[in-house]
Amino acid sequence: MSIHCQLCQSEQLVHSKKIDAKSRGMLDISFCPDCSLVAQAQTPTDEELKIYYSHNYRQDYKNTYSPKSKYIYRAGQAALNRINFLEKHLNLKQKSLIDIGAGGGEFVYMAQQCGLRSSGIEPNLGYSNFSKEQYGVEVKTAMLSDVEDHSADILTLFHVFEHMANPHEVMKKLYRSLKENGYLYIEVPNILQADASPHNIYFKAHLFYYSKHTLISMASRYFEVADIEDQGNLQILFKKRSQVLESPILPTHDAVQMSQERMAKKGWFEYLFLAGGIMKPIFRIERMITEAFIGKKQPKEILDQLLRDSQTSYFLLPKRQLKRAGSWSVAGGFGLVCYELLC
Ligand SMILES: [Zn+2]
């Protein structure tokens, strides 16, 4: 059990029991009142994690080695949004990119189609083989420790960093793996987000639960922030520092206090009535209808169709903007009906 905070080394951790969203078993979660880092108190060794991710993880989570069509479609949509986020800051043409924890290889394939020299690493043999066979992309069955120094312009980790046991060491390795002026793009669940169902926050496989304050701080010795998107999942684009700092820049007192207050507010009332959780079943039905049309298409066909559709800028709008546009359309329609009735 960790007796000190992995970010600020404080030993004043506050422990609480939380329910694992998958097994419904109990997890021991710690909160650091000095820097606001949220973490699991029990952390496995690197060797245990390597065995778990190369053999068990994908089956535990999806009962299969090959992703279903709807997951490929969702991964393809997410890939387009992520490429769009990167394109706001960088000219992607001919840049080398390595996706760490590439899963089924959807992002590597989509990035390649958008002009990047992309490849990936994935510890699970079934998934890395799937990427090679279905999309013809280079996804090695490997761990981060196998990535060579100075080997990429851009590194990406989508829903991977929260699974890693020694974040300081991981940051050091990511820094070394990037070329000069390289970029690191990390996406993790956001512990401060209000619109996450309280049923679906804590997972045995998630060792850390980052906020923008704690993730920026964890990266701060090696990286500075280029852009942040923290509505929903937390996405941060980091730029490699020219020189490593002596120690991390810890979250400010105000940020820690704000995080503490946000954590205290989390719950069903906030999720359903303040964060719009009550509307989620409607979005889920909408998604089920869309996904019903995917049918039995081949994985590559699904991604190619998404790429063709993305030629019209509409499909590259972030999901939130689409939802907002949808809400305004509904509100506009309602307004017109009222006007017709009254006049
Ligand atoms: Zn701390």
mmCIF file of C-alpha atoms and ligand atoms in Angstrom:
data_model
loop_
_atom_site.group_PDB
_atom_site.id
_atom_site.type_symbol
_atom_site.label_atom_id
_atom_site.label_comp_id
_atom_site.label_asym_id
_atom_site.label_seq_id
_atom_site.Cartn_x
_atom_site.Cartn_y
_atom_site.Cartn_z
ATOM 1 C CA MET A 1 0.000 0.000 0.000
ATOM 2 C CA SER A 2 1.315 3.499 -0.883
ATOM 3 C CA ILE A 3 1.922 5.459 2.280
ATOM 4 C CA HIS A 4 2.918 8.631 0.469
ATOM 5 C CA CYS A 5 1.518 10.659 -2.419
ATOM 6 C CA GLN A 6 3.231 9.850 -5.724
ATOM 7 C CA LEU A 7 3.055 13.486 -6.821
ATOM 8 C CA CYS A 8 4.065 15.568 -3.758
ATOM 9 C CA GLN A 9 5.325 12.821 -1.389
ATOM 10 C CA SER A 10 2.897 13.914 1.366
ATOM 11 C CA GLU A 11 2.076 11.210 3.927
ATOM 12 C CA GLN A 12 -1.233 12.789 4.965
ATOM 13 C CA LEU A 13 -3.382 10.762 2.558
ATOM 14 C CA VAL A 14 -7.122 10.508 3.174
ATOM 15 C CA HIS A 15 -8.469 7.021 2.377
ATOM 16 C CA SER A 16 -11.996 6.026 1.393
ATOM 17 C CA LYS A 17 -13.690 2.901 0.029
ATOM 18 C CA LYS A 18 -15.153 3.114 -3.486
ATOM 19 C CA ILE A 19 -16.970 0.541 -5.624
ATOM 20 C CA ASP A 20 -15.165 -0.946 -8.647
ATOM 21 C CA ALA A 21 -17.391 -0.218 -11.672
ATOM 22 C CA LYS A 22 -16.648 -3.643 -13.204
ATOM 23 C CA SER A 23 -16.523 -6.205 -10.409
ATOM 24 C CA ARG A 24 -18.549 -4.205 -7.842
ATOM 25 C CA GLY A 25 -15.802 -5.113 -5.337
ATOM 26 C CA MET A 26 -14.330 -2.496 -2.997
ATOM 27 C CA LEU A 27 -11.309 -0.346 -3.869
ATOM 28 C CA ASP A 28 -9.163 1.653 -1.434
ATOM 29 C CA ILE A 29 -8.855 5.152 -2.940
ATOM 30 C CA SER A 30 -6.608 7.863 -1.499
ATOM 31 C CA PHE A 31 -6.919 11.643 -1.826
ATOM 32 C CA CYS A 32 -3.924 13.869 -1.135
ATOM 33 C CA PRO A 33 -5.021 17.056 0.693
ATOM 34 C CA ASP A 34 -1.675 18.709 -0.174
ATOM 35 C CA CYS A 35 -1.735 18.365 -4.000
ATOM 36 C CA SER A 36 -5.216 16.811 -4.727
ATOM 37 C CA LEU A 37 -3.914 13.642 -6.424
ATOM 38 C CA VAL A 38 -6.466 10.815 -6.357
ATOM 39 C CA ALA A 39 -5.008 7.290 -6.565
ATOM 40 C CA GLN A 40 -5.545 3.675 -5.689
ATOM 41 C CA ALA A 41 -3.801 2.791 -2.468
ATOM 42 C CA GLN A 42 -2.883 -0.704 -3.716
ATOM 43 C CA THR A 43 -0.612 -0.476 -6.746
ATOM 44 C CA PRO A 44 0.638 -3.595 -8.553
ATOM 45 C CA THR A 45 4.285 -4.065 -9.532
ATOM 46 C CA ASP A 46 5.475 -3.386 -13.105
ATOM 47 C CA GLU A 47 5.873 -7.141 -13.664
ATOM 48 C CA GLU A 48 2.279 -7.859 -12.522
ATOM 49 C CA LEU A 49 1.012 -5.113 -14.850
ATOM 50 C CA LYS A 50 2.978 -6.493 -17.798
ATOM 51 C CA ILE A 51 1.440 -9.963 -17.329
ATOM 52 C CA TYR A 52 -2.032 -8.497 -16.860
ATOM 53 C CA TYR A 53 -1.957 -6.271 -19.972
ATOM 54 C CA SER A 54 -0.385 -8.847 -22.251
ATOM 55 C CA HIS A 55 -2.832 -11.628 -21.303
ATOM 56 C CA ASN A 56 -5.930 -10.716 -19.335
ATOM 57 C CA TYR A 57 -6.938 -7.103 -19.722
ATOM 58 C CA ARG A 58 -8.774 -7.129 -23.050
ATOM 59 C CA GLN A 59 -10.748 -10.262 -22.181
ATOM 60 C CA ASP A 60 -11.647 -8.919 -18.719
ATOM 61 C CA TYR A 61 -13.034 -5.796 -20.303
ATOM 62 C CA LYS A 62 -14.627 -6.871 -23.584
ATOM 63 C CA ASN A 63 -14.614 -10.687 -23.527
ATOM 64 C CA THR A 64 -12.883 -10.801 -26.882
ATOM 65 C CA TYR A 65 -9.584 -10.272 -28.693
ATOM 66 C CA SER A 66 -11.297 -8.638 -31.690
ATOM 67 C CA PRO A 67 -13.302 -5.460 -31.268
ATOM 68 C CA LYS A 68 -16.972 -5.433 -32.331
ATOM 69 C CA SER A 69 -18.038 -3.179 -35.242
ATOM 70 C CA LYS A 70 -19.620 -0.608 -32.931
ATOM 71 C CA TYR A 71 -16.378 -0.251 -30.946
ATOM 72 C CA ILE A 72 -14.407 0.218 -34.181
ATOM 73 C CA TYR A 73 -16.890 2.896 -35.275
ATOM 74 C CA ARG A 74 -16.595 4.697 -31.904
ATOM 75 C CA ALA A 75 -12.787 4.412 -31.955
ATOM 76 C CA GLY A 76 -12.788 5.821 -35.505
ATOM 77 C CA GLN A 77 -14.926 8.793 -34.469
ATOM 78 C CA ALA A 78 -12.686 9.443 -31.454
ATOM 79 C CA ALA A 79 -9.613 9.196 -33.721
ATOM 80 C CA LEU A 80 -10.990 11.886 -36.052
ATOM 81 C CA ASN A 81 -11.659 14.238 -33.143
ATOM 82 C CA ARG A 82 -8.155 13.641 -31.763
ATOM 83 C CA ILE A 83 -6.522 14.287 -35.136
ATOM 84 C CA ASN A 84 -8.575 17.473 -35.367
ATOM 85 C CA PHE A 85 -7.294 18.552 -31.919
ATOM 86 C CA LEU A 86 -3.684 17.918 -33.001
ATOM 87 C CA GLU A 87 -4.184 19.747 -36.315
ATOM 88 C CA LYS A 88 -5.099 22.954 -34.456
ATOM 89 C CA HIS A 89 -1.462 23.185 -33.281
ATOM 90 C CA LEU A 90 0.729 21.248 -35.652
ATOM 91 C CA ASN A 91 1.300 20.647 -39.310
ATOM 92 C CA LEU A 92 0.892 16.879 -39.232
ATOM 93 C CA LYS A 93 2.217 16.047 -42.692
ATOM 94 C CA GLN A 94 5.142 13.608 -42.485
ATOM 95 C CA LYS A 95 5.457 13.925 -38.700
ATOM 96 C CA SER A 96 6.330 10.636 -36.981
ATOM 97 C CA LEU A 97 3.815 9.510 -34.364
ATOM 98 C CA ILE A 98 3.793 6.519 -31.992
ATOM 99 C CA ASP A 99 0.520 5.608 -30.310
ATOM 100 C CA ILE A 100 1.280 3.975 -26.933
ATOM 101 C CA GLY A 101 -1.334 1.331 -26.082
ATOM 102 C CA ALA A 102 -2.704 1.331 -29.619
ATOM 103 C CA GLY A 103 -5.511 -1.204 -28.919
ATOM 104 C CA GLY A 104 -7.117 -2.249 -32.204
ATOM 105 C CA GLY A 105 -4.993 0.218 -34.233
ATOM 106 C CA GLU A 106 -7.857 2.479 -35.356
ATOM 107 C CA PHE A 107 -6.072 5.712 -34.444
ATOM 108 C CA VAL A 108 -2.795 4.574 -36.063
ATOM 109 C CA TYR A 109 -4.656 3.804 -39.298
ATOM 110 C CA MET A 110 -6.684 7.045 -39.339
ATOM 111 C CA ALA A 111 -3.570 9.126 -38.543
ATOM 112 C CA GLN A 112 -1.719 7.438 -41.398
ATOM 113 C CA GLN A 113 -4.564 8.267 -43.766
ATOM 114 C CA CYS A 114 -4.324 11.916 -42.620
ATOM 115 C CA GLY A 115 -0.657 12.203 -43.622
ATOM 116 C CA LEU A 116 1.217 11.182 -40.459
ATOM 117 C CA ARG A 117 3.950 8.545 -40.385
ATOM 118 C CA SER A 118 2.175 6.666 -37.607
ATOM 119 C CA SER A 119 2.871 3.417 -35.802
ATOM 120 C CA GLY A 120 1.901 1.962 -32.437
ATOM 121 C CA ILE A 121 2.812 -0.344 -29.596
ATOM 122 C CA GLU A 122 0.308 -2.590 -27.839
ATOM 123 C CA PRO A 123 1.125 -5.205 -25.166
ATOM 124 C CA ASN A 124 -1.680 -7.556 -26.204
ATOM 125 C CA LEU A 125 -0.732 -9.939 -29.025
ATOM 126 C CA GLY A 126 -4.336 -10.446 -30.226
ATOM 127 C CA TYR A 127 -4.954 -6.726 -30.650
ATOM 128 C CA SER A 128 -1.606 -5.890 -32.233
ATOM 129 C CA ASN A 129 -2.094 -8.735 -34.721
ATOM 130 C CA PHE A 130 -5.604 -7.482 -35.448
ATOM 131 C CA SER A 131 -4.213 -4.005 -36.320
ATOM 132 C CA LYS A 132 -1.657 -5.461 -38.708
ATOM 133 C CA GLU A 133 -4.060 -7.879 -40.400
ATOM 134 C CA GLN A 134 -7.048 -5.550 -40.750
ATOM 135 C CA TYR A 135 -5.392 -2.207 -41.503
ATOM 136 C CA GLY A 136 -1.859 -3.134 -42.575
ATOM 137 C CA VAL A 137 -0.387 -0.713 -40.030
ATOM 138 C CA GLU A 138 2.740 -1.132 -37.928
ATOM 139 C CA VAL A 139 1.676 -1.979 -34.378
ATOM 140 C CA LYS A 140 4.341 -3.844 -32.405
ATOM 141 C CA THR A 141 3.520 -6.188 -29.533
ATOM 142 C CA ALA A 142 5.567 -4.222 -27.019
ATOM 143 C CA MET A 143 5.654 -2.103 -23.864
ATOM 144 C CA LEU A 144 6.695 1.550 -23.469
ATOM 145 C CA SER A 145 10.125 0.413 -22.240
ATOM 146 C CA ASP A 146 10.748 -1.043 -25.738
ATOM 147 C CA VAL A 147 10.396 2.376 -27.469
ATOM 148 C CA GLU A 148 13.763 3.774 -28.532
ATOM 149 C CA ASP A 149 15.010 7.205 -27.469
ATOM 150 C CA HIS A 150 14.356 10.183 -29.794
ATOM 151 C CA SER A 151 12.123 8.068 -32.029
ATOM 152 C CA ALA A 152 9.009 10.247 -32.605
ATOM 153 C CA ASP A 153 7.785 13.813 -33.172
ATOM 154 C CA ILE A 154 4.491 13.032 -31.420
ATOM 155 C CA LEU A 155 3.567 10.443 -28.771
ATOM 156 C CA THR A 156 -0.066 9.718 -27.967
ATOM 157 C CA LEU A 157 -1.585 7.900 -24.967
ATOM 158 C CA PHE A 158 -5.364 7.596 -25.058
ATOM 159 C CA HIS A 159 -6.809 6.154 -21.848
ATOM 160 C CA VAL A 160 -3.469 4.550 -21.033
ATOM 161 C CA PHE A 161 -1.623 6.850 -18.604
ATOM 162 C CA GLU A 162 -4.118 6.255 -15.756
ATOM 163 C CA HIS A 163 -3.208 2.540 -15.893
ATOM 164 C CA MET A 164 0.506 3.149 -15.375
ATOM 165 C CA ALA A 165 2.010 2.510 -11.941
ATOM 166 C CA ASN A 166 5.039 4.844 -11.855
ATOM 167 C CA PRO A 167 3.930 8.078 -13.524
ATOM 168 C CA HIS A 168 7.173 9.990 -12.814
ATOM 169 C CA GLU A 169 9.227 7.244 -14.446
ATOM 170 C CA VAL A 170 6.764 7.051 -17.356
ATOM 171 C CA MET A 171 7.054 10.816 -17.955
ATOM 172 C CA LYS A 172 10.836 10.517 -17.976
ATOM 173 C CA LYS A 173 10.663 7.710 -20.551
ATOM 174 C CA LEU A 174 8.164 9.651 -22.721
ATOM 175 C CA TYR A 175 10.473 12.679 -22.621
ATOM 176 C CA ARG A 176 13.423 10.598 -23.753
ATOM 177 C CA SER A 177 11.417 8.865 -26.504
ATOM 178 C CA LEU A 178 10.484 12.188 -28.139
ATOM 179 C CA LYS A 179 12.640 14.130 -30.567
ATOM 180 C CA GLU A 180 13.546 17.766 -29.785
ATOM 181 C CA ASN A 181 10.467 20.065 -29.854
ATOM 182 C CA GLY A 182 8.259 16.966 -29.760
ATOM 183 C CA TYR A 183 4.674 16.818 -28.510
ATOM 184 C CA LEU A 184 2.944 14.495 -26.045
ATOM 185 C CA TYR A 185 -0.828 14.110 -26.280
ATOM 186 C CA ILE A 186 -2.516 12.452 -23.296
ATOM 187 C CA GLU A 187 -6.201 11.705 -22.801
ATOM 188 C CA VAL A 188 -7.463 10.306 -19.483
ATOM 189 C CA PRO A 189 -10.802 10.244 -17.632
ATOM 190 C CA ASN A 190 -11.259 13.531 -15.769
ATOM 191 C CA ILE A 191 -11.873 13.003 -12.033
ATOM 192 C CA LEU A 192 -13.384 16.497 -11.748
ATOM 193 C CA GLN A 193 -15.898 16.088 -14.592
ATOM 194 C CA ALA A 194 -19.495 16.412 -13.441
ATOM 195 C CA ASP A 195 -21.118 14.371 -16.222
ATOM 196 C CA ALA A 196 -19.628 10.966 -15.357
ATOM 197 C CA SER A 197 -22.096 8.511 -13.848
ATOM 198 C CA PRO A 198 -21.199 7.832 -10.180
ATOM 199 C CA HIS A 199 -21.522 4.132 -11.114
ATOM 200 C CA ASN A 200 -18.681 4.489 -13.582
ATOM 201 C CA ILE A 201 -15.782 6.318 -11.959
ATOM 202 C CA TYR A 202 -13.509 3.894 -10.097
ATOM 203 C CA PHE A 203 -11.914 0.891 -11.828
ATOM 204 C CA LYS A 204 -9.420 -1.639 -10.492
ATOM 205 C CA ALA A 205 -7.302 -1.100 -13.628
ATOM 206 C CA HIS A 206 -7.187 2.706 -13.164
ATOM 207 C CA LEU A 207 -4.394 3.348 -10.692
ATOM 208 C CA PHE A 208 -4.628 7.169 -10.853
ATOM 209 C CA TYR A 209 -7.589 9.556 -11.290
ATOM 210 C CA TYR A 210 -6.216 12.775 -12.753
ATOM 211 C CA SER A 211 -7.549 16.315 -12.905
ATOM 212 C CA LYS A 212 -5.985 18.961 -15.131
ATOM 213 C CA HIS A 213 -4.077 20.233 -12.084
ATOM 214 C CA THR A 214 -2.528 16.893 -11.129
ATOM 215 C CA LEU A 215 -1.784 15.752 -14.704
ATOM 216 C CA ILE A 216 -0.078 19.045 -15.598
ATOM 217 C CA SER A 217 1.891 18.827 -12.368
ATOM 218 C CA MET A 218 2.882 15.185 -13.008
ATOM 219 C CA ALA A 219 4.223 16.204 -16.433
ATOM 220 C CA SER A 220 5.722 19.530 -15.352
ATOM 221 C CA ARG A 221 9.379 18.524 -14.966
ATOM 222 C CA TYR A 222 9.502 17.428 -18.607
ATOM 223 C CA PHE A 223 6.655 19.155 -20.450
ATOM 224 C CA GLU A 224 4.788 22.449 -20.670
ATOM 225 C CA VAL A 225 1.145 22.763 -21.692
ATOM 226 C CA ALA A 226 0.265 23.612 -25.306
ATOM 227 C CA ASP A 227 -3.514 23.098 -25.071
ATOM 228 C CA ILE A 228 -6.148 21.693 -22.703
ATOM 229 C CA GLU A 229 -9.656 20.375 -23.269
ATOM 230 C CA ASP A 230 -11.228 19.445 -19.937
ATOM 231 C CA GLN A 231 -14.935 19.229 -20.651
ATOM 232 C CA GLY A 232 -15.715 15.513 -20.431
ATOM 233 C CA ASN A 233 -12.504 13.508 -20.712
ATOM 234 C CA LEU A 234 -9.291 15.386 -20.002
ATOM 235 C CA GLN A 235 -7.133 15.963 -23.081
ATOM 236 C CA ILE A 236 -3.821 17.770 -22.784
ATOM 237 C CA LEU A 237 -1.276 18.484 -25.503
ATOM 238 C CA PHE A 238 2.182 18.922 -23.957
ATOM 239 C CA LYS A 239 5.306 20.341 -25.573
ATOM 240 C CA LYS A 240 8.693 18.866 -24.658
ATOM 241 C CA ARG A 241 10.777 21.256 -22.511
ATOM 242 C CA SER A 242 14.226 22.111 -23.779
ATOM 243 C CA GLN A 243 15.560 21.423 -20.246
ATOM 244 C CA VAL A 244 14.237 19.171 -17.482
ATOM 245 C CA LEU A 245 13.200 21.012 -14.284
ATOM 246 C CA GLU A 246 14.688 20.023 -10.916
ATOM 247 C CA SER A 247 11.292 19.234 -9.361
ATOM 248 C CA PRO A 248 7.611 19.206 -10.420
ATOM 249 C CA ILE A 249 5.511 22.382 -10.245
ATOM 250 C CA LEU A 250 2.840 21.407 -7.714
ATOM 251 C CA PRO A 251 -0.833 22.501 -7.967
ATOM 252 C CA THR A 252 -1.577 25.828 -6.263
ATOM 253 C CA HIS A 253 -3.418 26.020 -2.943
ATOM 254 C CA ASP A 254 -6.515 27.384 -4.770
ATOM 255 C CA ALA A 255 -6.465 24.496 -7.271
ATOM 256 C CA VAL A 256 -6.232 21.957 -4.430
ATOM 257 C CA GLN A 257 -9.104 23.606 -2.576
ATOM 258 C CA MET A 258 -11.250 23.765 -5.716
ATOM 259 C CA SER A 259 -10.557 20.068 -6.414
ATOM 260 C CA GLN A 260 -11.482 19.144 -2.842
ATOM 261 C CA GLU A 261 -14.781 21.011 -3.187
ATOM 262 C CA ARG A 262 -15.513 19.396 -6.573
ATOM 263 C CA MET A 263 -14.817 15.908 -5.170
ATOM 264 C CA ALA A 264 -17.219 16.572 -2.281
ATOM 265 C CA LYS A 265 -20.000 17.582 -4.709
ATOM 266 C CA LYS A 266 -19.743 14.471 -6.889
ATOM 267 C CA GLY A 267 -22.843 12.295 -6.712
ATOM 268 C CA TRP A 268 -26.130 11.346 -8.317
ATOM 269 C CA PHE A 269 -27.839 14.736 -7.837
ATOM 270 C CA GLU A 270 -25.070 16.652 -9.578
ATOM 271 C CA TYR A 271 -24.731 14.051 -12.333
ATOM 272 C CA LEU A 272 -28.452 13.772 -13.160
ATOM 273 C CA PHE A 273 -29.722 17.303 -12.686
ATOM 274 C CA LEU A 274 -26.787 19.695 -13.005
ATOM 275 C CA ALA A 275 -24.612 17.878 -15.546
ATOM 276 C CA GLY A 276 -27.397 16.613 -17.827
ATOM 277 C CA GLY A 277 -27.028 12.909 -16.958
ATOM 278 C CA ILE A 278 -30.808 12.608 -17.058
ATOM 279 C CA MET A 279 -30.654 13.197 -20.854
ATOM 280 C CA LYS A 280 -28.105 10.469 -21.479
ATOM 281 C CA PRO A 281 -30.610 7.675 -22.290
ATOM 282 C CA ILE A 282 -31.812 9.828 -25.241
ATOM 283 C CA PHE A 283 -28.249 10.160 -26.590
ATOM 284 C CA ARG A 284 -27.787 6.428 -26.071
ATOM 285 C CA ILE A 285 -30.866 5.637 -28.212
ATOM 286 C CA GLU A 286 -29.566 8.022 -30.891
ATOM 287 C CA ARG A 287 -26.214 6.203 -30.826
ATOM 288 C CA MET A 288 -27.869 2.765 -30.992
ATOM 289 C CA ILE A 289 -29.792 3.836 -34.111
ATOM 290 C CA THR A 290 -26.599 5.127 -35.799
ATOM 291 C CA GLU A 291 -24.665 1.996 -34.875
ATOM 292 C CA ALA A 292 -27.432 -0.306 -36.105
ATOM 293 C CA PHE A 293 -26.544 0.833 -39.661
ATOM 294 C CA ILE A 294 -22.921 -0.284 -39.365
ATOM 295 C CA GLY A 295 -24.032 -3.907 -39.729
ATOM 296 C CA LYS A 296 -21.375 -6.422 -40.631
ATOM 297 C CA LYS A 297 -18.951 -4.174 -42.512
ATOM 298 C CA GLN A 298 -15.236 -4.993 -42.453
ATOM 299 C CA PRO A 299 -13.183 -2.922 -39.924
ATOM 300 C CA LYS A 300 -11.294 -1.062 -42.668
ATOM 301 C CA GLU A 301 -14.558 -0.285 -44.514
ATOM 302 C CA ILE A 302 -15.986 1.280 -41.327
ATOM 303 C CA LEU A 303 -12.962 3.566 -40.879
ATOM 304 C CA ASP A 304 -12.733 4.451 -44.583
ATOM 305 C CA GLN A 305 -16.396 5.484 -44.549
ATOM 306 C CA LEU A 306 -15.750 7.729 -41.523
ATOM 307 C CA LEU A 307 -12.782 9.293 -43.319
ATOM 308 C CA ARG A 308 -14.905 9.968 -46.422
ATOM 309 C CA ASP A 309 -17.665 11.498 -44.279
ATOM 310 C CA SER A 310 -15.093 13.675 -42.517
ATOM 311 C CA GLN A 311 -14.339 15.447 -45.808
ATOM 312 C CA THR A 312 -17.375 17.531 -44.900
ATOM 313 C CA SER A 313 -16.253 19.585 -41.897
ATOM 314 C CA TYR A 314 -19.549 18.851 -40.073
ATOM 315 C CA PHE A 315 -18.307 15.432 -38.986
ATOM 316 C CA LEU A 316 -15.096 16.858 -37.591
ATOM 317 C CA LEU A 317 -16.908 19.080 -35.119
ATOM 318 C CA PRO A 318 -16.271 17.916 -31.555
ATOM 319 C CA LYS A 319 -19.139 15.834 -30.176
ATOM 320 C CA ARG A 320 -20.034 18.546 -27.675
ATOM 321 C CA GLN A 321 -20.462 21.108 -30.408
ATOM 322 C CA LEU A 322 -22.694 18.686 -32.310
ATOM 323 C CA LYS A 323 -24.790 18.155 -29.175
ATOM 324 C CA ARG A 324 -25.005 21.910 -28.664
ATOM 325 C CA ALA A 325 -26.014 22.358 -32.297
ATOM 326 C CA GLY A 326 -28.654 19.625 -31.784
ATOM 327 C CA SER A 327 -29.969 21.303 -28.640
ATOM 328 C CA TRP A 328 -30.201 24.671 -30.400
ATOM 329 C CA SER A 329 -32.110 23.010 -33.263
ATOM 330 C CA VAL A 330 -34.600 21.479 -30.802
ATOM 331 C CA ALA A 331 -34.942 24.827 -28.975
ATOM 332 C CA GLY A 332 -35.379 26.636 -32.313
ATOM 333 C CA GLY A 333 -38.033 24.149 -33.438
ATOM 334 C CA PHE A 334 -39.901 24.530 -30.145
ATOM 335 C CA GLY A 335 -39.758 28.327 -30.501
ATOM 336 C CA LEU A 336 -41.207 28.174 -34.017
ATOM 337 C CA VAL A 337 -44.100 25.936 -32.885
ATOM 338 C CA CYS A 338 -44.904 28.389 -30.033
ATOM 339 C CA TYR A 339 -44.784 31.313 -32.476
ATOM 340 C CA GLU A 340 -47.154 29.504 -34.874
ATOM 341 C CA LEU A 341 -49.602 28.708 -32.044
ATOM 342 C CA LEU A 342 -49.584 32.231 -30.630
ATOM 343 C CA CYS A 343 -49.816 34.165 -33.905
HETATM 344 ZN ZN ZN B 1 0.188 14.928 -2.983
#
